[in-house]
């Protein structure tokens, strides 16, 4: 059986590591390549690097940064932020990223998902979704709406419908990032994660809200997620990846324990 | 010195970087004449077995690999490299290298909750000792991403299995050839150790 994955997300801004709270108040907290290496040695199963400024400022992602990471860590990692074309995705893949995340640009033009999946494979194409809770309407029956540009722009798209569309177009994995839970440390949005995980046949990564190991347990069991993404709780030294995995293993979740 | 074969099937620089990490000298080559002089060969690949095989034929690297196998050069196949070492693949009608008897087959999963591709970390269970698998313990996991897997015709060629809706072959070998369905270059310390063992391997399965 496959193990459940613990994934660390590093928000990168101009080559520096940043952590955002509710996507606004961002502050830089160190060298992302060194941090990545530290998490790699500490047993993280996968890493995600988000270029948090690329989407907003129309900036290319630093290929050189990805190459540096690839020379340092020998587990899969993905890159997101500002990917707008097959050329962007292919460049990142060639620089050493196992997967790429598309988000805002896929909302603007959904064919981008199938184009990237055709070029580098579904298994390397992740659809990342920033989602917030809204009143149920005819347009948004699930009560969850897709927002873009780092969580600031509503789209009118229903999150559940968008997840299914993404799968159909060839996304190999989904990141479900709750804007409401992001940075709160109150736990993942279990209901949202489970709703989408049960509706699609591809792996689902839960994101936003991890504050303690129990939260990971909850989203990997009740939330039906295949992977749990963490950031603050490891960036500030509150928990190590090893401690998170030991906790999950102790509660009977199959996770990779030898590394 | 390890020669990593480039035949246009995916990201091979990750293999090169992993070799560098374990201090193994390696370079990338796509010229059959260079490969004819190789001391050791890593034969990676992602994508589809039939198109990978077609690329090999077009670049005349198929003969170079077959000759290296016959000459006793240590060869490590990875992912598609493992799949096309067999006679054929269900992914397409293209004949494969035929270094090991058998066929690459599609996952046929009864459990609807199991997703394809099989992607992520899974335990590699050693079923027959091999110098390249030395030190792998129960519970040790490696990174996989694939929808097809190699199925050697003879048990003697199966060295490790993994469980995904039932056990499937994830490491095969014959004489100086060893091949893994998982990705040692993406499998952290355990994968790097496998590559380091390959760098020191003389191609003898009893060594």
Short mmCIF file of N, CA and C in Angstrom, two decimals, chain B residues 37-198:
data_model
loop_
_atom_site.label_atom_id
_atom_site.label_comp_id
_atom_site.label_asym_id
_atom_site.label_seq_id
_atom_site.Cartn_x
_atom_site.Cartn_y
_atom_site.Cartn_z
N UNK B 37 31.67 2.01 -25.46
CA UNK B 37 32.88 2.00 -24.62
C UNK B 37 32.55 2.16 -23.13
N UNK B 38 31.27 2.14 -22.79
CA UNK B 38 30.88 2.41 -21.39
C UNK B 38 31.38 1.33 -20.45
N UNK B 39 31.74 1.77 -19.23
CA UNK B 39 32.13 0.82 -18.18
C UNK B 39 30.92 0.35 -17.39
N UNK B 40 29.97 1.28 -17.27
CA UNK B 40 28.73 1.01 -16.53
C UNK B 40 27.65 1.86 -17.17
N UNK B 41 26.43 1.34 -17.18
CA UNK B 41 25.36 2.06 -17.86
C UNK B 41 24.15 2.22 -16.94
N UNK B 42 23.63 3.44 -16.88
CA UNK B 42 22.30 3.64 -16.29
C UNK B 42 21.36 4.02 -17.42
N UNK B 43 20.24 3.35 -17.39
CA UNK B 43 19.31 3.41 -18.49
C UNK B 43 17.96 3.83 -17.91
N UNK B 44 17.72 5.17 -17.82
CA UNK B 44 16.52 5.65 -17.16
C UNK B 44 15.35 5.81 -18.14
N UNK B 45 14.37 6.58 -17.75
CA UNK B 45 13.28 6.86 -18.67
C UNK B 45 11.96 7.02 -17.98
N UNK B 46 11.19 8.00 -18.46
CA UNK B 46 9.80 8.14 -18.04
C UNK B 46 8.97 8.24 -19.31
N UNK B 47 7.66 8.10 -19.17
CA UNK B 47 6.79 8.22 -20.33
C UNK B 47 6.22 6.86 -20.68
N UNK B 48 6.15 6.56 -21.96
CA UNK B 48 5.54 5.32 -22.42
C UNK B 48 6.60 4.40 -23.00
N UNK B 49 6.50 3.10 -22.68
CA UNK B 49 7.48 2.14 -23.15
C UNK B 49 7.59 2.08 -24.68
N UNK B 50 6.45 2.04 -25.42
CA UNK B 50 6.59 1.93 -26.88
C UNK B 50 7.32 3.11 -27.51
N UNK B 51 7.00 4.33 -27.05
CA UNK B 51 7.68 5.48 -27.67
C UNK B 51 9.14 5.53 -27.24
N UNK B 52 9.43 5.11 -26.00
CA UNK B 52 10.83 5.05 -25.56
C UNK B 52 11.60 4.06 -26.44
N UNK B 53 10.97 2.91 -26.70
CA UNK B 53 11.62 1.88 -27.51
C UNK B 53 11.84 2.39 -28.94
N UNK B 54 10.85 3.09 -29.47
CA UNK B 54 11.00 3.63 -30.83
C UNK B 54 12.16 4.61 -30.90
N UNK B 55 12.29 5.44 -29.85
CA UNK B 55 13.42 6.38 -29.80
C UNK B 55 14.75 5.63 -29.78
N UNK B 56 14.79 4.54 -29.02
CA UNK B 56 16.02 3.76 -28.92
C UNK B 56 16.42 3.20 -30.28
N UNK B 57 15.42 2.71 -31.00
CA UNK B 57 15.69 2.12 -32.31
C UNK B 57 16.17 3.20 -33.29
N UNK B 58 15.45 4.34 -33.25
CA UNK B 58 15.77 5.44 -34.16
C UNK B 58 17.21 5.92 -33.96
N UNK B 59 17.63 5.95 -32.70
CA UNK B 59 18.98 6.45 -32.39
C UNK B 59 20.01 5.32 -32.37
N UNK B 60 19.58 4.12 -32.70
CA UNK B 60 20.42 2.92 -32.73
C UNK B 60 21.04 2.59 -31.38
N UNK B 61 20.36 3.05 -30.34
CA UNK B 61 20.86 2.75 -29.01
C UNK B 61 20.41 1.36 -28.55
N UNK B 62 19.39 0.81 -29.22
CA UNK B 62 18.92 -0.53 -28.83
C UNK B 62 20.05 -1.55 -28.96
N UNK B 63 20.72 -1.52 -30.09
CA UNK B 63 21.82 -2.46 -30.32
C UNK B 63 22.96 -2.22 -29.33
N UNK B 64 23.22 -0.93 -29.03
CA UNK B 64 24.30 -0.60 -28.10
C UNK B 64 24.02 -1.20 -26.72
N UNK B 65 22.76 -1.14 -26.29
CA UNK B 65 22.41 -1.68 -24.96
C UNK B 65 22.48 -3.21 -24.97
N UNK B 66 21.96 -3.80 -26.03
CA UNK B 66 21.98 -5.27 -26.13
C UNK B 66 23.43 -5.77 -26.14
N UNK B 67 24.29 -5.08 -26.88
CA UNK B 67 25.70 -5.48 -26.93
C UNK B 67 26.37 -5.33 -25.56
N UNK B 68 26.06 -4.22 -24.86
CA UNK B 68 26.64 -4.00 -23.54
C UNK B 68 26.19 -5.11 -22.59
N UNK B 69 24.92 -5.50 -22.70
CA UNK B 69 24.40 -6.58 -21.84
C UNK B 69 25.16 -7.88 -22.12
N UNK B 70 25.34 -8.17 -23.39
CA UNK B 70 26.05 -9.41 -23.76
C UNK B 70 27.51 -9.37 -23.33
N UNK B 71 28.08 -8.15 -23.31
CA UNK B 71 29.50 -8.01 -22.97
C UNK B 71 29.73 -8.03 -21.45
N UNK B 72 28.63 -8.09 -20.67
CA UNK B 72 28.79 -8.18 -19.22
C UNK B 72 28.96 -6.84 -18.52
N UNK B 73 28.70 -5.74 -19.23
CA UNK B 73 28.77 -4.40 -18.62
C UNK B 73 27.64 -4.26 -17.60
N UNK B 74 27.94 -3.81 -16.37
CA UNK B 74 26.85 -3.60 -15.41
C UNK B 74 25.85 -2.55 -15.91
N UNK B 75 24.58 -2.93 -15.92
CA UNK B 75 23.53 -2.03 -16.41
C UNK B 75 22.46 -1.89 -15.33
N UNK B 76 22.06 -0.62 -15.08
CA UNK B 76 20.94 -0.36 -14.17
C UNK B 76 19.82 0.32 -14.96
N UNK B 77 18.69 -0.35 -15.07
CA UNK B 77 17.51 0.26 -15.71
C UNK B 77 16.62 0.87 -14.65
N UNK B 78 15.98 1.99 -14.99
CA UNK B 78 15.08 2.65 -14.05
C UNK B 78 13.75 2.94 -14.73
N UNK B 79 12.65 2.55 -14.09
CA UNK B 79 11.30 2.84 -14.55
C UNK B 79 11.05 2.29 -15.94
N UNK B 80 10.94 3.13 -16.96
CA UNK B 80 10.75 2.64 -18.33
C UNK B 80 11.93 1.76 -18.74
N UNK B 81 13.09 2.06 -18.19
CA UNK B 81 14.28 1.23 -18.43
C UNK B 81 14.05 -0.21 -18.00
N UNK B 82 13.31 -0.40 -16.91
CA UNK B 82 12.98 -1.75 -16.44
C UNK B 82 11.94 -2.38 -17.36
N UNK B 83 10.97 -1.56 -17.77
CA UNK B 83 9.87 -2.11 -18.58
C UNK B 83 10.33 -2.58 -19.95
N UNK B 84 11.21 -1.80 -20.59
CA UNK B 84 11.58 -2.20 -21.96
C UNK B 84 12.74 -3.18 -21.99
N UNK B 85 13.24 -3.57 -20.81
CA UNK B 85 14.21 -4.66 -20.78
C UNK B 85 13.54 -5.99 -21.14
N UNK B 86 12.21 -6.04 -20.99
CA UNK B 86 11.47 -7.27 -21.28
C UNK B 86 11.17 -7.39 -22.78
N UNK B 87 10.45 -8.45 -23.14
CA UNK B 87 10.19 -8.71 -24.57
C UNK B 87 9.20 -7.73 -25.19
N UNK B 88 8.16 -7.38 -24.40
CA UNK B 88 7.08 -6.57 -24.98
C UNK B 88 6.35 -5.82 -23.87
N UNK B 89 5.44 -4.93 -24.29
CA UNK B 89 4.65 -4.18 -23.32
C UNK B 89 3.21 -4.09 -23.77
N UNK B 90 2.29 -4.19 -22.83
CA UNK B 90 0.88 -4.02 -23.16
C UNK B 90 0.54 -2.60 -23.57
N UNK B 91 1.47 -1.69 -23.36
CA UNK B 91 1.20 -0.29 -23.69
C UNK B 91 1.21 -0.05 -25.19
N UNK B 92 1.78 -0.98 -25.95
CA UNK B 92 1.79 -0.82 -27.41
C UNK B 92 2.39 -2.04 -28.07
N UNK B 93 2.23 -2.16 -29.41
CA UNK B 93 2.68 -3.36 -30.12
C UNK B 93 4.20 -3.42 -30.33
N UNK B 94 4.88 -2.32 -30.05
CA UNK B 94 6.33 -2.26 -30.28
C UNK B 94 7.09 -3.36 -29.51
N UNK B 95 7.92 -4.10 -30.21
CA UNK B 95 8.79 -5.10 -29.57
C UNK B 95 9.81 -4.37 -28.71
N UNK B 96 10.14 -4.93 -27.53
CA UNK B 96 11.09 -4.27 -26.64
C UNK B 96 12.45 -4.95 -26.72
N UNK B 97 13.34 -4.66 -25.76
CA UNK B 97 14.73 -5.11 -25.88
C UNK B 97 14.90 -6.62 -25.73
N UNK B 98 14.04 -7.25 -24.94
CA UNK B 98 14.13 -8.70 -24.80
C UNK B 98 15.37 -9.19 -24.06
N UNK B 99 15.88 -8.40 -23.13
CA UNK B 99 17.05 -8.84 -22.35
C UNK B 99 16.64 -9.86 -21.29
N UNK B 100 15.39 -9.73 -20.83
CA UNK B 100 14.85 -10.64 -19.82
C UNK B 100 13.50 -11.12 -20.34
N UNK B 101 13.23 -12.44 -20.29
CA UNK B 101 11.93 -12.92 -20.77
C UNK B 101 10.79 -12.36 -19.94
N UNK B 102 9.74 -11.89 -20.61
CA UNK B 102 8.59 -11.37 -19.89
C UNK B 102 7.93 -10.22 -20.61
N UNK B 103 6.96 -9.64 -19.93
CA UNK B 103 6.11 -8.65 -20.57
C UNK B 103 5.77 -7.55 -19.56
N UNK B 104 5.67 -6.33 -20.02
CA UNK B 104 5.22 -5.23 -19.17
C UNK B 104 3.71 -5.15 -19.25
N UNK B 105 3.07 -5.12 -18.10
CA UNK B 105 1.60 -5.20 -18.08
C UNK B 105 0.99 -4.03 -17.33
N UNK B 106 -0.29 -3.83 -17.56
CA UNK B 106 -1.06 -2.75 -16.95
C UNK B 106 -1.58 -3.21 -15.59
N UNK B 107 -1.66 -2.29 -14.63
CA UNK B 107 -2.32 -2.62 -13.36
C UNK B 107 -3.78 -2.95 -13.64
N UNK B 108 -4.22 -4.07 -13.11
CA UNK B 108 -5.66 -4.39 -13.19
C UNK B 108 -6.17 -4.44 -11.75
N UNK B 109 -6.71 -3.32 -11.30
CA UNK B 109 -7.04 -3.19 -9.89
C UNK B 109 -8.52 -3.41 -9.64
N UNK B 110 -8.80 -4.30 -8.70
CA UNK B 110 -10.21 -4.57 -8.35
C UNK B 110 -10.71 -3.51 -7.39
N UNK B 111 -9.81 -3.04 -6.52
CA UNK B 111 -10.17 -2.05 -5.51
C UNK B 111 -10.30 -0.68 -6.17
N UNK B 112 -11.54 -0.19 -6.21
CA UNK B 112 -11.80 1.09 -6.89
C UNK B 112 -11.13 2.28 -6.19
N UNK B 113 -10.76 2.08 -4.93
CA UNK B 113 -10.13 3.19 -4.20
C UNK B 113 -8.66 3.36 -4.57
N UNK B 114 -8.08 2.32 -5.20
CA UNK B 114 -6.68 2.44 -5.63
C UNK B 114 -6.63 3.22 -6.93
N UNK B 115 -5.75 4.22 -6.94
CA UNK B 115 -5.70 5.11 -8.10
C UNK B 115 -4.56 4.75 -9.03
N UNK B 116 -4.73 5.08 -10.29
CA UNK B 116 -3.67 4.90 -11.28
C UNK B 116 -3.35 6.28 -11.85
N UNK B 117 -2.10 6.69 -11.96
CA UNK B 117 -0.89 5.91 -11.68
C UNK B 117 -0.69 5.59 -10.20
N UNK B 118 0.07 4.51 -9.99
CA UNK B 118 0.58 4.20 -8.67
C UNK B 118 1.68 5.21 -8.41
N UNK B 119 1.37 6.19 -7.55
CA UNK B 119 2.31 7.29 -7.37
C UNK B 119 2.52 7.56 -5.89
N UNK B 120 3.77 7.52 -5.48
CA UNK B 120 4.10 7.83 -4.10
C UNK B 120 5.09 6.82 -3.53
N UNK B 121 5.13 6.77 -2.21
CA UNK B 121 6.10 5.92 -1.52
C UNK B 121 5.48 4.59 -1.17
N UNK B 122 6.20 3.52 -1.51
CA UNK B 122 5.70 2.19 -1.19
C UNK B 122 6.85 1.29 -0.78
N UNK B 123 6.50 0.29 0.03
CA UNK B 123 7.53 -0.62 0.55
C UNK B 123 8.04 -1.54 -0.55
N UNK B 124 9.35 -1.68 -0.61
CA UNK B 124 9.99 -2.60 -1.54
C UNK B 124 10.39 -3.85 -0.76
N UNK B 125 9.77 -4.98 -1.10
CA UNK B 125 10.02 -6.22 -0.38
C UNK B 125 10.97 -7.11 -1.20
N UNK B 126 12.13 -7.36 -0.64
CA UNK B 126 13.13 -8.17 -1.33
C UNK B 126 12.71 -9.63 -1.27
N UNK B 127 12.64 -10.28 -2.44
CA UNK B 127 12.22 -11.69 -2.47
C UNK B 127 13.38 -12.63 -2.81
N UNK B 128 14.50 -12.02 -3.21
CA UNK B 128 15.67 -12.80 -3.57
C UNK B 128 16.88 -11.89 -3.38
N UNK B 129 17.92 -12.35 -2.69
CA UNK B 129 19.04 -11.44 -2.44
C UNK B 129 19.72 -10.99 -3.72
N UNK B 130 20.17 -9.76 -3.71
CA UNK B 130 20.92 -9.22 -4.85
C UNK B 130 21.89 -8.19 -4.28
N UNK B 131 23.12 -8.13 -4.81
CA UNK B 131 24.08 -7.18 -4.24
C UNK B 131 23.57 -5.73 -4.22
N UNK B 132 22.74 -5.35 -5.19
CA UNK B 132 22.25 -3.97 -5.23
C UNK B 132 21.13 -3.71 -4.21
N UNK B 133 20.56 -4.78 -3.68
CA UNK B 133 19.48 -4.63 -2.69
C UNK B 133 20.00 -4.88 -1.27
N UNK B 134 21.30 -5.09 -1.16
CA UNK B 134 21.88 -5.39 0.16
C UNK B 134 21.56 -4.26 1.13
N UNK B 135 21.14 -4.59 2.32
CA UNK B 135 20.89 -3.58 3.35
C UNK B 135 19.46 -3.07 3.38
N UNK B 136 18.64 -3.44 2.39
CA UNK B 136 17.25 -3.00 2.42
C UNK B 136 16.47 -3.85 3.43
N UNK B 137 15.78 -3.15 4.32
CA UNK B 137 15.12 -3.82 5.43
C UNK B 137 13.60 -3.79 5.24
N UNK B 138 12.90 -4.70 5.92
CA UNK B 138 11.43 -4.65 5.85
C UNK B 138 10.94 -3.25 6.24
N UNK B 139 10.00 -2.73 5.48
CA UNK B 139 9.46 -1.41 5.77
C UNK B 139 10.14 -0.30 4.97
N UNK B 140 11.26 -0.59 4.34
CA UNK B 140 11.95 0.45 3.56
C UNK B 140 11.13 0.82 2.32
N UNK B 141 10.96 2.12 2.10
CA UNK B 141 10.09 2.57 1.01
C UNK B 141 10.87 3.34 -0.06
N UNK B 142 10.38 3.22 -1.27
CA UNK B 142 10.97 3.92 -2.42
C UNK B 142 9.86 4.65 -3.18
N UNK B 143 10.28 5.57 -4.05
CA UNK B 143 9.30 6.40 -4.76
C UNK B 143 8.93 5.80 -6.12
N UNK B 144 7.63 5.69 -6.33
CA UNK B 144 7.09 5.13 -7.57
C UNK B 144 6.23 6.15 -8.30
N UNK B 145 6.23 6.09 -9.62
CA UNK B 145 5.19 6.77 -10.40
C UNK B 145 5.08 6.06 -11.75
N UNK B 146 4.01 5.25 -11.89
CA UNK B 146 3.84 4.43 -13.10
C UNK B 146 2.44 3.82 -13.16
N UNK B 147 2.04 3.43 -14.37
CA UNK B 147 0.74 2.79 -14.58
C UNK B 147 0.90 1.35 -15.09
N UNK B 148 2.11 1.02 -15.53
CA UNK B 148 2.43 -0.33 -16.01
C UNK B 148 3.59 -0.86 -15.15
N UNK B 149 3.77 -2.16 -15.14
CA UNK B 149 4.90 -2.72 -14.40
C UNK B 149 5.48 -3.94 -15.13
N UNK B 150 6.75 -4.22 -14.90
CA UNK B 150 7.39 -5.34 -15.58
C UNK B 150 7.01 -6.67 -14.93
N UNK B 151 6.71 -7.64 -15.77
CA UNK B 151 6.35 -8.96 -15.24
C UNK B 151 7.23 -10.03 -15.90
N UNK B 152 8.39 -10.30 -15.29
CA UNK B 152 9.27 -11.32 -15.88
C UNK B 152 8.57 -12.69 -15.91
N UNK B 153 8.86 -13.45 -16.94
CA UNK B 153 8.22 -14.76 -17.09
C UNK B 153 8.73 -15.74 -16.04
N UNK B 154 9.99 -15.59 -15.65
CA UNK B 154 10.60 -16.53 -14.70
C UNK B 154 10.78 -15.87 -13.34
N UNK B 155 10.45 -16.60 -12.29
CA UNK B 155 10.62 -16.10 -10.93
C UNK B 155 12.07 -15.75 -10.61
N UNK B 156 12.97 -16.47 -11.24
CA UNK B 156 14.40 -16.28 -10.96
C UNK B 156 14.85 -14.85 -11.28
N UNK B 157 14.10 -14.17 -12.16
CA UNK B 157 14.46 -12.79 -12.54
C UNK B 157 13.80 -11.73 -11.65
N UNK B 158 12.97 -12.16 -10.71
CA UNK B 158 12.27 -11.20 -9.83
C UNK B 158 13.04 -11.07 -8.51
N UNK B 159 13.47 -9.86 -8.19
CA UNK B 159 14.26 -9.65 -6.97
C UNK B 159 13.50 -8.91 -5.88
N UNK B 160 12.51 -8.12 -6.26
CA UNK B 160 11.72 -7.42 -5.23
C UNK B 160 10.31 -7.18 -5.75
N UNK B 161 9.38 -7.10 -4.81
CA UNK B 161 7.99 -6.82 -5.16
C UNK B 161 7.48 -5.68 -4.28
N UNK B 162 6.40 -5.06 -4.72
CA UNK B 162 5.70 -4.07 -3.91
C UNK B 162 4.22 -4.40 -3.99
N UNK B 163 3.46 -3.95 -3.01
CA UNK B 163 2.04 -4.29 -2.94
C UNK B 163 1.18 -3.11 -3.36
N UNK B 164 0.44 -3.29 -4.43
CA UNK B 164 -0.57 -2.29 -4.82
C UNK B 164 -1.74 -3.07 -5.39
N UNK B 165 -2.67 -3.40 -4.54
CA UNK B 165 -3.77 -4.30 -4.94
C UNK B 165 -3.24 -5.69 -5.24
N UNK B 166 -2.18 -6.09 -4.55
CA UNK B 166 -1.48 -7.35 -4.80
C UNK B 166 -0.01 -7.06 -5.13
N UNK B 167 0.82 -8.08 -4.93
CA UNK B 167 2.26 -7.86 -5.16
C UNK B 167 2.57 -7.79 -6.66
N UNK B 168 3.42 -6.86 -7.02
CA UNK B 168 3.90 -6.80 -8.41
C UNK B 168 5.43 -6.67 -8.38
N UNK B 169 6.06 -7.07 -9.48
CA UNK B 169 7.52 -7.02 -9.55
C UNK B 169 7.99 -5.56 -9.64
N UNK B 170 8.88 -5.16 -8.74
CA UNK B 170 9.41 -3.79 -8.81
C UNK B 170 10.92 -3.77 -8.95
N UNK B 171 11.55 -4.94 -8.95
CA UNK B 171 12.99 -4.99 -9.26
C UNK B 171 13.27 -6.33 -9.92
N UNK B 172 13.91 -6.26 -11.07
CA UNK B 172 14.21 -7.48 -11.81
C UNK B 172 15.69 -7.49 -12.17
N UNK B 173 16.16 -8.67 -12.52
CA UNK B 173 17.57 -8.74 -12.89
C UNK B 173 17.89 -10.00 -13.65
N UNK B 174 18.97 -9.92 -14.40
CA UNK B 174 19.50 -11.08 -15.08
C UNK B 174 20.98 -10.80 -15.29
N UNK B 175 21.82 -11.64 -14.69
CA UNK B 175 23.28 -11.46 -14.80
C UNK B 175 23.68 -10.03 -14.47
N UNK B 176 24.28 -9.33 -15.44
CA UNK B 176 24.83 -7.99 -15.20
C UNK B 176 23.80 -6.87 -15.34
N UNK B 177 22.54 -7.25 -15.58
CA UNK B 177 21.47 -6.25 -15.68
C UNK B 177 20.63 -6.26 -14.40
N UNK B 178 20.36 -5.06 -13.88
CA UNK B 178 19.42 -4.93 -12.77
C UNK B 178 18.53 -3.75 -13.11
N UNK B 179 17.24 -3.85 -12.79
CA UNK B 179 16.34 -2.76 -13.16
C UNK B 179 15.24 -2.60 -12.12
N UNK B 180 14.92 -1.35 -11.82
CA UNK B 180 13.89 -1.06 -10.82
C UNK B 180 12.74 -0.29 -11.44
N UNK B 181 11.53 -0.62 -11.03
CA UNK B 181 10.37 0.18 -11.44
C UNK B 181 10.33 1.48 -10.63
N UNK B 182 10.82 1.44 -9.40
CA UNK B 182 10.85 2.66 -8.58
C UNK B 182 12.03 3.54 -9.00
N UNK B 183 12.06 4.75 -8.46
CA UNK B 183 13.07 5.73 -8.84
C UNK B 183 14.10 5.90 -7.72
N UNK B 184 15.25 5.25 -7.81
CA UNK B 184 16.24 5.43 -6.74
C UNK B 184 16.70 6.88 -6.62
N UNK B 185 16.69 7.59 -7.74
CA UNK B 185 17.17 8.98 -7.72
C UNK B 185 16.20 9.93 -7.01
N UNK B 186 14.97 9.43 -6.73
CA UNK B 186 13.99 10.27 -6.03
C UNK B 186 13.60 9.65 -4.70
N UNK B 187 14.34 8.65 -4.26
CA UNK B 187 13.93 7.88 -3.08
C UNK B 187 14.77 8.18 -1.85
N UNK B 188 15.29 9.40 -1.78
CA UNK B 188 16.01 9.81 -0.59
C UNK B 188 17.27 8.97 -0.34
N UNK B 189 17.63 8.86 0.93
CA UNK B 189 18.88 8.18 1.30
C UNK B 189 18.92 6.74 0.79
N UNK B 190 17.80 6.01 0.91
CA UNK B 190 17.80 4.59 0.52
C UNK B 190 18.06 4.44 -0.98
N UNK B 191 17.51 5.34 -1.77
CA UNK B 191 17.72 5.29 -3.21
C UNK B 191 19.16 5.64 -3.56
N UNK B 192 19.69 6.66 -2.88
CA UNK B 192 21.08 7.05 -3.14
C UNK B 192 22.02 5.91 -2.78
N UNK B 193 21.71 5.18 -1.71
CA UNK B 193 22.56 4.05 -1.33
C UNK B 193 22.54 2.96 -2.40
N UNK B 194 21.37 2.77 -3.02
CA UNK B 194 21.29 1.78 -4.10
C UNK B 194 22.19 2.22 -5.28
N UNK B 195 22.13 3.52 -5.59
CA UNK B 195 22.98 4.03 -6.68
C UNK B 195 24.46 3.88 -6.33
N UNK B 196 24.80 4.13 -5.06
CA UNK B 196 26.19 3.98 -4.64
C UNK B 196 26.64 2.53 -4.78
N UNK B 197 25.74 1.60 -4.44
CA UNK B 197 26.10 0.18 -4.59
C UNK B 197 26.29 -0.16 -6.07
N UNK B 198 25.45 0.43 -6.93
CA UNK B 198 25.62 0.19 -8.37
C UNK B 198 26.98 0.71 -8.85
#
